[in-house]
CSV table of C-alpha atoms in Angstrom, one decimal:
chain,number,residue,atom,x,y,z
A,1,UNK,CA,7.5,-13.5,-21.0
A,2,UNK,CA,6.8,-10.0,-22.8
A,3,UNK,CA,6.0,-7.2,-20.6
A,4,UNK,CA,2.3,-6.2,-21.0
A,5,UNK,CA,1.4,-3.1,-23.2
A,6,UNK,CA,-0.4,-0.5,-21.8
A,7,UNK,CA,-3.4,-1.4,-24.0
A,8,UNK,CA,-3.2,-4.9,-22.2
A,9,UNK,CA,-2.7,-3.4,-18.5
A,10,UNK,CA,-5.6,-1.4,-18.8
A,11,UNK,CA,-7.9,-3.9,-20.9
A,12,UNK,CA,-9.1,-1.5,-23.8
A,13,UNK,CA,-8.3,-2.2,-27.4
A,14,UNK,CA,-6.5,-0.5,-29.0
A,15,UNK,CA,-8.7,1.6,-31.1
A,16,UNK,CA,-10.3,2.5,-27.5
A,17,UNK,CA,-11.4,6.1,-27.4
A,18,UNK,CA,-10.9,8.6,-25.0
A,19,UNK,CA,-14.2,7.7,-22.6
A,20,UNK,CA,-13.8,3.9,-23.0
A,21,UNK,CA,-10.0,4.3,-21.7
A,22,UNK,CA,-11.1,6.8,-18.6
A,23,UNK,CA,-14.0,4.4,-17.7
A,24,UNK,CA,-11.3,1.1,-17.4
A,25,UNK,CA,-8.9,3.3,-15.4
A,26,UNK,CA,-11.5,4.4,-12.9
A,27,UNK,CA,-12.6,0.3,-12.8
A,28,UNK,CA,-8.9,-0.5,-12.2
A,29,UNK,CA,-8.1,2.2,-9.5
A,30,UNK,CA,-10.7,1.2,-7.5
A,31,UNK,CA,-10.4,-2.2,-7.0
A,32,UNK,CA,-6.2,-1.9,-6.8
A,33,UNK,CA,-5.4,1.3,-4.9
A,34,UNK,CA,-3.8,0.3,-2.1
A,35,UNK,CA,-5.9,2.1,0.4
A,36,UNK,CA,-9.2,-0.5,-0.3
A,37,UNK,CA,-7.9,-3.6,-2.1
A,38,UNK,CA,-6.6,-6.9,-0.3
A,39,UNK,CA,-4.8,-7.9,-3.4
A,40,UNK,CA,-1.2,-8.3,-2.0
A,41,UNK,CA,0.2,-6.7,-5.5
A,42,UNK,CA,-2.0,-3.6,-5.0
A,43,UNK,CA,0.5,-1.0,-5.3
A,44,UNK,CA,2.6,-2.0,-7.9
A,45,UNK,CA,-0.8,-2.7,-10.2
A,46,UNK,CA,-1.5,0.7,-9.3
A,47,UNK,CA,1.7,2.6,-10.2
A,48,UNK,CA,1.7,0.4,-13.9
A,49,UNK,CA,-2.3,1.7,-13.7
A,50,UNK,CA,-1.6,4.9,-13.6
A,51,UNK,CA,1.3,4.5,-16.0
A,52,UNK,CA,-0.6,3.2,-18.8
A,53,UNK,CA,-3.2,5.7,-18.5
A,54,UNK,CA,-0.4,8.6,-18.3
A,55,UNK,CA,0.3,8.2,-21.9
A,56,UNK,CA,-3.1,6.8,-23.4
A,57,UNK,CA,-4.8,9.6,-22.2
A,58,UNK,CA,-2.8,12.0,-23.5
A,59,UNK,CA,-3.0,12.5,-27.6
A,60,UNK,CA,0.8,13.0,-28.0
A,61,UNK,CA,1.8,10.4,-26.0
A,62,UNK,CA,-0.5,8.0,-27.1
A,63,UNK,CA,0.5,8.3,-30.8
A,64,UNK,CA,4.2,8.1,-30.3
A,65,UNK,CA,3.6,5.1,-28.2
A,66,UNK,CA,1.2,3.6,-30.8
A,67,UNK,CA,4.1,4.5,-33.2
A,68,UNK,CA,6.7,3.0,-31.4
A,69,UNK,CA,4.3,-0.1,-30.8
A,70,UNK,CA,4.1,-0.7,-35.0
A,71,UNK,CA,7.6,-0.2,-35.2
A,72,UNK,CA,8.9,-2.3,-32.6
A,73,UNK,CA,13.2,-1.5,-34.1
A,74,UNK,CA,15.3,-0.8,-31.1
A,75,UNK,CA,13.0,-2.0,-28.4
A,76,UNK,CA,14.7,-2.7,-24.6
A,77,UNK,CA,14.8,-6.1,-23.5
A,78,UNK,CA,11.5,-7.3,-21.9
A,79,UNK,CA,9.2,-6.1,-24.5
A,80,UNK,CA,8.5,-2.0,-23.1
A,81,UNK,CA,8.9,0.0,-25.6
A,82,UNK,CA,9.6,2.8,-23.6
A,83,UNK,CA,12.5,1.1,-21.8
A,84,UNK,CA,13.6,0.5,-18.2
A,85,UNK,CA,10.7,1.1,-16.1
A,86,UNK,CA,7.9,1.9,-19.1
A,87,UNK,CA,8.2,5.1,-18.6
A,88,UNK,CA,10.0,7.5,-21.0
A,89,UNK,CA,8.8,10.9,-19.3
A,90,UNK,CA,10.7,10.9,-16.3
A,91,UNK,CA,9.4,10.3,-12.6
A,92,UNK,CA,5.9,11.7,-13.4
A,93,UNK,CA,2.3,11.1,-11.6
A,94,UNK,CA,2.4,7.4,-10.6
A,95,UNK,CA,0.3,6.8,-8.0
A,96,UNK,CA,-2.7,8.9,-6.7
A,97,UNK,CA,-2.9,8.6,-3.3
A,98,UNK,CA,-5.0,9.7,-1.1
A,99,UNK,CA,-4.8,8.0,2.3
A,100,UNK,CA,-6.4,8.2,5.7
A,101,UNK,CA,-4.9,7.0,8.8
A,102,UNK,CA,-8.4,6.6,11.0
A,103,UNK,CA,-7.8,6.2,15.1
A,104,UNK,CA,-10.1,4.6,17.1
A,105,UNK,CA,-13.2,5.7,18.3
A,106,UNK,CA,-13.3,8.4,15.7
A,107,UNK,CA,-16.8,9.4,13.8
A,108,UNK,CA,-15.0,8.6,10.8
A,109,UNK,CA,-15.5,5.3,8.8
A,110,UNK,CA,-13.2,3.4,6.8
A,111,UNK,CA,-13.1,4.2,3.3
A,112,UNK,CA,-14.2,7.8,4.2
A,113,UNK,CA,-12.5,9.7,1.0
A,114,UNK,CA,-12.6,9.1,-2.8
A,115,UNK,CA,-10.0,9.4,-4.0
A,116,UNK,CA,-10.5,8.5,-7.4
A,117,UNK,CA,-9.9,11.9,-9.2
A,118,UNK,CA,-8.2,13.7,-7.0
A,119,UNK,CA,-4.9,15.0,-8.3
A,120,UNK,CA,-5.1,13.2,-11.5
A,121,UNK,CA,-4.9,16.4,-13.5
A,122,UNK,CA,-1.3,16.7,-12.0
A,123,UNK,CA,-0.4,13.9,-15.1
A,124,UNK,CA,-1.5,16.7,-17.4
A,125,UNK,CA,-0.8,19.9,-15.8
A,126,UNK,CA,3.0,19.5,-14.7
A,127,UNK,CA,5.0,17.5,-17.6
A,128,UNK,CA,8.2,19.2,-18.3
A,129,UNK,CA,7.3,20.5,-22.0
A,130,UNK,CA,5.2,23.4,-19.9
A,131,UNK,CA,7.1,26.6,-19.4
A,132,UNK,CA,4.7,29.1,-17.9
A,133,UNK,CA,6.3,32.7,-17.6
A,134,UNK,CA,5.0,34.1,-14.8
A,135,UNK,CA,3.7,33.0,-11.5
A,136,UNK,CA,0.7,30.9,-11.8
A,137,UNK,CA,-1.8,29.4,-8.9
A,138,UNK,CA,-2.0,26.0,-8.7
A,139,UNK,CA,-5.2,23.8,-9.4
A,140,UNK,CA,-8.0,23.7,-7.0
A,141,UNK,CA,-9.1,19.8,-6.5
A,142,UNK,CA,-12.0,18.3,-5.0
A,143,UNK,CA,-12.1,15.2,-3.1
A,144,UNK,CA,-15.5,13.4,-1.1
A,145,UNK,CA,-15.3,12.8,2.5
A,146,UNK,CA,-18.0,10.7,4.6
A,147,UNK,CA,-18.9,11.0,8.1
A,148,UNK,CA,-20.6,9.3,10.7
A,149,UNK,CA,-23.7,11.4,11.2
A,150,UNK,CA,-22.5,12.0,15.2
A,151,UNK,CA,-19.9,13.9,13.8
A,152,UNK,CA,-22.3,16.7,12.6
A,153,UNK,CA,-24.3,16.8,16.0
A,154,UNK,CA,-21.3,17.3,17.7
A,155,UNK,CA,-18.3,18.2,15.6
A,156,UNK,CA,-14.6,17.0,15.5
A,157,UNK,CA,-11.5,17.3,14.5
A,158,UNK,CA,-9.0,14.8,13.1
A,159,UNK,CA,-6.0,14.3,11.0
A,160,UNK,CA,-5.6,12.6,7.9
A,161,UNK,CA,-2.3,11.9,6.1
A,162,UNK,CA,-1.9,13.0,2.3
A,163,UNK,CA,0.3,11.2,0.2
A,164,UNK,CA,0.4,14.0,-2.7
A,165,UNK,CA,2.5,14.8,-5.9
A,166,UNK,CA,4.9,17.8,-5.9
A,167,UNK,CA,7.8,19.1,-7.8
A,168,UNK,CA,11.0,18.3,-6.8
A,169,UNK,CA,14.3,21.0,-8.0
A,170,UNK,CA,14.1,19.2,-11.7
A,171,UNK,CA,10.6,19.5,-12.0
A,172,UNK,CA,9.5,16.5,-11.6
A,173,UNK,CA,7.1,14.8,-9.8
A,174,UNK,CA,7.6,13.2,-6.7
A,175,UNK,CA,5.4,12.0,-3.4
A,176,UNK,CA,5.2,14.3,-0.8
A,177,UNK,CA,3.7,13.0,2.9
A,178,UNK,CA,1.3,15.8,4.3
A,179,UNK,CA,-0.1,15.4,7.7
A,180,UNK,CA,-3.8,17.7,7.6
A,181,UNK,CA,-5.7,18.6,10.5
A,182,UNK,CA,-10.2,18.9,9.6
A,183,UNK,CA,-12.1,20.4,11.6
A,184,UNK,CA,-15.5,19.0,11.0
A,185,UNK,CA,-18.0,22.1,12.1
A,186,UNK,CA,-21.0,21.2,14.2
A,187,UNK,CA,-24.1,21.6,12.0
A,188,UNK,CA,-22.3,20.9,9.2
A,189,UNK,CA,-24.9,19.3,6.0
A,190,UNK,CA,-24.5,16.6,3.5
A,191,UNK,CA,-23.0,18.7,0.2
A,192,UNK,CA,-21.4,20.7,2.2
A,193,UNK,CA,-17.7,21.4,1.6
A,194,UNK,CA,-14.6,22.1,4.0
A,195,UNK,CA,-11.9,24.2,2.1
A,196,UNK,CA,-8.3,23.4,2.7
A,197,UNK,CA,-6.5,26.1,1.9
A,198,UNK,CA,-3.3,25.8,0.1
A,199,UNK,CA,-3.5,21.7,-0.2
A,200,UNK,CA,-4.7,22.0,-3.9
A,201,UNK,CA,-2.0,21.5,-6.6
A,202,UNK,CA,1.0,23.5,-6.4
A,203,UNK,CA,1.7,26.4,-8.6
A,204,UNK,CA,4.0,27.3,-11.4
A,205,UNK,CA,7.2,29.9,-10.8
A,206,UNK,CA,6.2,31.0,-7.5
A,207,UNK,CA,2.9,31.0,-7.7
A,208,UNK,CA,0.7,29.9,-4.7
A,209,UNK,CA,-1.1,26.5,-4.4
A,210,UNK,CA,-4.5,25.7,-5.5
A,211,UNK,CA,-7.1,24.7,-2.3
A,212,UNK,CA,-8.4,21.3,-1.7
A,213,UNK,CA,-12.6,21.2,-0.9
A,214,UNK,CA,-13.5,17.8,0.5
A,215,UNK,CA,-17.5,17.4,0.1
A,216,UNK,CA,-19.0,16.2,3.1
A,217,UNK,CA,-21.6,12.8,2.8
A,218,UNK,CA,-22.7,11.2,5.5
A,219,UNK,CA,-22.6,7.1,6.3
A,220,UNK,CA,-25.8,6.3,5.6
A,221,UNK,CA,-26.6,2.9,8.2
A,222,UNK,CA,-29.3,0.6,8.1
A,223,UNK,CA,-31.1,1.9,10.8
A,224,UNK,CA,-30.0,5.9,10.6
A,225,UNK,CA,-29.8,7.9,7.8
A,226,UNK,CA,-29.9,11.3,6.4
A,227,UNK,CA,-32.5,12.8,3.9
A,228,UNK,CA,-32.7,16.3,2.0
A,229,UNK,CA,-29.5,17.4,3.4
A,230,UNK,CA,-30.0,17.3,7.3
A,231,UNK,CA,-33.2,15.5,8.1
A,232,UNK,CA,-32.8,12.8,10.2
A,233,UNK,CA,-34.3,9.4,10.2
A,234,UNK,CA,-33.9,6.8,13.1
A,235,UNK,CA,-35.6,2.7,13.3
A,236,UNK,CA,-36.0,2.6,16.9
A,237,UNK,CA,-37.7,-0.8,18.6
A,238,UNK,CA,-40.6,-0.4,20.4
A,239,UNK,CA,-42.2,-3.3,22.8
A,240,UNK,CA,-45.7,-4.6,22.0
A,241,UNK,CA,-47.6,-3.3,24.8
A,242,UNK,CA,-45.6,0.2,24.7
A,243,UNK,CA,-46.9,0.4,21.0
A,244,UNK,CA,-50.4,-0.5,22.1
A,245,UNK,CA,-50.6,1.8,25.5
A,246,UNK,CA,-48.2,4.5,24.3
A,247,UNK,CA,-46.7,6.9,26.9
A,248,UNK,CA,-43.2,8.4,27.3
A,249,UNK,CA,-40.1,6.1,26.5
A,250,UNK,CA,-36.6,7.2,26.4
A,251,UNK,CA,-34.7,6.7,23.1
A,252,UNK,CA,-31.0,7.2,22.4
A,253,UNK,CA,-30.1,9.4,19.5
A,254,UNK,CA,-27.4,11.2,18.2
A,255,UNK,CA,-28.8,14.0,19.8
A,256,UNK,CA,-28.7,12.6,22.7
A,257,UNK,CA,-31.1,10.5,25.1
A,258,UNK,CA,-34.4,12.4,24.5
A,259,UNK,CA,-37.9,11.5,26.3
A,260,UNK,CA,-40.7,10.8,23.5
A,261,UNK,CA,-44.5,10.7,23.9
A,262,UNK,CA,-45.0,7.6,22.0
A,263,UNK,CA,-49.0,7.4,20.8
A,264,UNK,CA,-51.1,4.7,22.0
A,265,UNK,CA,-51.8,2.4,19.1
A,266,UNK,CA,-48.6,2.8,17.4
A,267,UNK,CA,-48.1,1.2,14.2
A,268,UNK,CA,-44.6,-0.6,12.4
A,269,UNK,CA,-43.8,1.6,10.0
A,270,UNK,CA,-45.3,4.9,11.6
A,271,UNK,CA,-43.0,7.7,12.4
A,272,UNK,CA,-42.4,10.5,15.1
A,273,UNK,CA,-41.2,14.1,14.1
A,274,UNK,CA,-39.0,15.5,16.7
A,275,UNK,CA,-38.9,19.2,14.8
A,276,UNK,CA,-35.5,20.5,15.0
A,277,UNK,CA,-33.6,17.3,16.1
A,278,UNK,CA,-32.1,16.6,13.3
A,279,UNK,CA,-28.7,18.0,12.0
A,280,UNK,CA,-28.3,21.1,13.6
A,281,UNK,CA,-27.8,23.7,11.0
A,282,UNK,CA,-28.5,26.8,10.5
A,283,UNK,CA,-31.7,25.6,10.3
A,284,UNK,CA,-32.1,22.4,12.3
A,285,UNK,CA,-33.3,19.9,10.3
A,286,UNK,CA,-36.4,17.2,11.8
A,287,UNK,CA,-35.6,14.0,13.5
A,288,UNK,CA,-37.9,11.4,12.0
A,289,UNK,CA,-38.1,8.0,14.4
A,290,UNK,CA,-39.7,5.1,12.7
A,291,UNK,CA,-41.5,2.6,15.2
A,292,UNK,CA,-40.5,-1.2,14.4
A,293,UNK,CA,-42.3,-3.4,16.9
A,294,UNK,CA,-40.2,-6.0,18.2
A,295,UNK,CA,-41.6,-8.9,20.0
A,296,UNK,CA,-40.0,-10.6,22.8
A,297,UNK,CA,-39.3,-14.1,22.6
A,298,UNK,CA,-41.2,-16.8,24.6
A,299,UNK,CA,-38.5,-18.0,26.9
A,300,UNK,CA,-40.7,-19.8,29.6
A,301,UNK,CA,-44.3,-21.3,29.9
A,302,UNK,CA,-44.7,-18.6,32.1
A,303,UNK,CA,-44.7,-15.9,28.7
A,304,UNK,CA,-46.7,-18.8,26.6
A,305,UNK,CA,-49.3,-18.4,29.0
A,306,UNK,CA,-49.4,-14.9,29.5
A,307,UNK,CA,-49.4,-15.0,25.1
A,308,UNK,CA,-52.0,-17.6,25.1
A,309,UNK,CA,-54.3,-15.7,27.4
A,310,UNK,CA,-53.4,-12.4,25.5
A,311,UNK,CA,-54.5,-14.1,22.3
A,312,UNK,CA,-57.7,-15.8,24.0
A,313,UNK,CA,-58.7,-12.0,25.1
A,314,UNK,CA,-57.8,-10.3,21.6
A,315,UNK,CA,-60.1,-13.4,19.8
A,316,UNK,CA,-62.6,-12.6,22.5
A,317,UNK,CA,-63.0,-9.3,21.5
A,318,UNK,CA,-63.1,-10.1,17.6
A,319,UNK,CA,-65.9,-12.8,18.0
């Protein structure tokens, strides 16, 4: 069977423009990068992913490829046009990857960096027909990273491996393992960014790499989540009659286990402000504890009774 075209492989027609050809390699990365997709061909659909949208995306390329495509005379076996391996540019960009080996117990999630763009200007930026004269820094590139919110309460540090493009003696393009330790600041907000320095893209003749800044987000959870930056808000359960006497319960937050005065007559759906609880910036953010009511259930006749009698009181009181 003929090898696919890299029209085919990345699912665009072929009079695809420049956006429309960007939007189905982002599409195609993330659900094949190796790092998040189950598919059990996931890296080799990435490397012929990244191939395809080597050359479509450049204007050169693409119209010698489009040329050799209408003029199919001399074509290698297989259908490529561009021979063994579909690539006639040498061992350039193929892969992208930005991986993250996680340990356990760590305030990082899985999944906590996208990836998608980062290095992908190294396709454009290091082909062989550049021949800069003098030293030049490398690229700076910006990748996201997410963090559990304990993380910024408390701070951390962990490593992450890189598996980056480089240039090799030739000048071309090979993988490169790198092994980075991030220090994740206490107080640290969502937007926020951590510079690497010297991870960016490497330069040309000497000159010094570019930086990498990874953008700090926070895993937002069903019950915990983080507005305006560093604001804090918690669902925390209270019992009936705690909601209905109030008084001081003790709640576990990521700041810790604090004491609240919890109002008589509290209300699902109401909320606490614990000022300066939440991340702990420069300028703390709040702590925001939303009361859900959570009603035991009836386990015995002994708590239908003591319901029942409840009810009869309440109805009582409403005649």
């Amino acid at each position: 069977m003929a090898e696919k075209n890299y029209y085919e492989i990345l699912g665009v027609a072929k009079d695809a423009d420049e956006a429309e050809i960007k939007k189905a390699y982002r599409k195609l990365v993330r659900k094949y990068h190796p790092d998040v997709s189950k598919e059990p061909d996931a890296a080799e659909r990435t490397v012929e992913i990244n191939r395809a949208y080597e050359t479509l995306s450049d204007k050169e390329k693409r119209a010698e490829y489009d040329e050799i495509l209408a003029n199919p005379y001399g074509r290698s076996a297989g259908g490529n046009p561009f021979g063994q391996g579909g690539n006639p540019f040498g061992n350039g960009f193929n892969g992208g990857d930005f991986r993250y080996e996680r340990h356990e117990g760590e305030p990082f999630g899985a999944g906590d960096f996208n990836f998608e763009d980062l290095f992908s200007s190294f396709r454009q930026s290091h082909t062989r027909s550049e021949q800069p004269r003098g030293p030049i820094k490398g690229e700076d590139q910006h990748a996201e990273l997410s963090i559990d919110i304990y993380a910024a309460y408390v701070g951390a540090e962990r490593s992450m491996t890189l598996n980056v493009p480089t240039l090799d003696e030739y000048g071309r393009a090979v993988y490169q393992n790198k092994t980075l330790n991030v220090k994740i600041p206490k107080g640290i907000a969502e937007g926020q960014q951590i510079r690497l320095a010297g991870q960016g893209l490497p330069g040309y003749n000497g000159g010094e790499n570019g930086d990498l800044y990874l953008k700090i987000k926070f895993h937002d959870q069903p019950d915990l989540y983080v507005k305006n930056r560093k604001d804090v808000y918690q669902t925390i359960d209270v019992k009936p009659w705690e909601a209905v006497l109030g008084g001081k319960i003790i709640v576990p937050t990521a700041s810790g286990r604090l004491q609240v005065n919890l109002p008589a007559n509290s209300q699902s759906g109401k909320s606490i402000r614990l000022k300066g609880k939440g991340i702990p910036a420069k300028e703390a953010g709040d702590l925001y504890l939303n009361i859900r009511i959570n009603v035991p259930p009836v386990e015995s006749e002994a708590d239908r009774a003591a319901w029942e009698k409840l009810a009869e009181h309440l109805a009582a009181k409403q005649a």
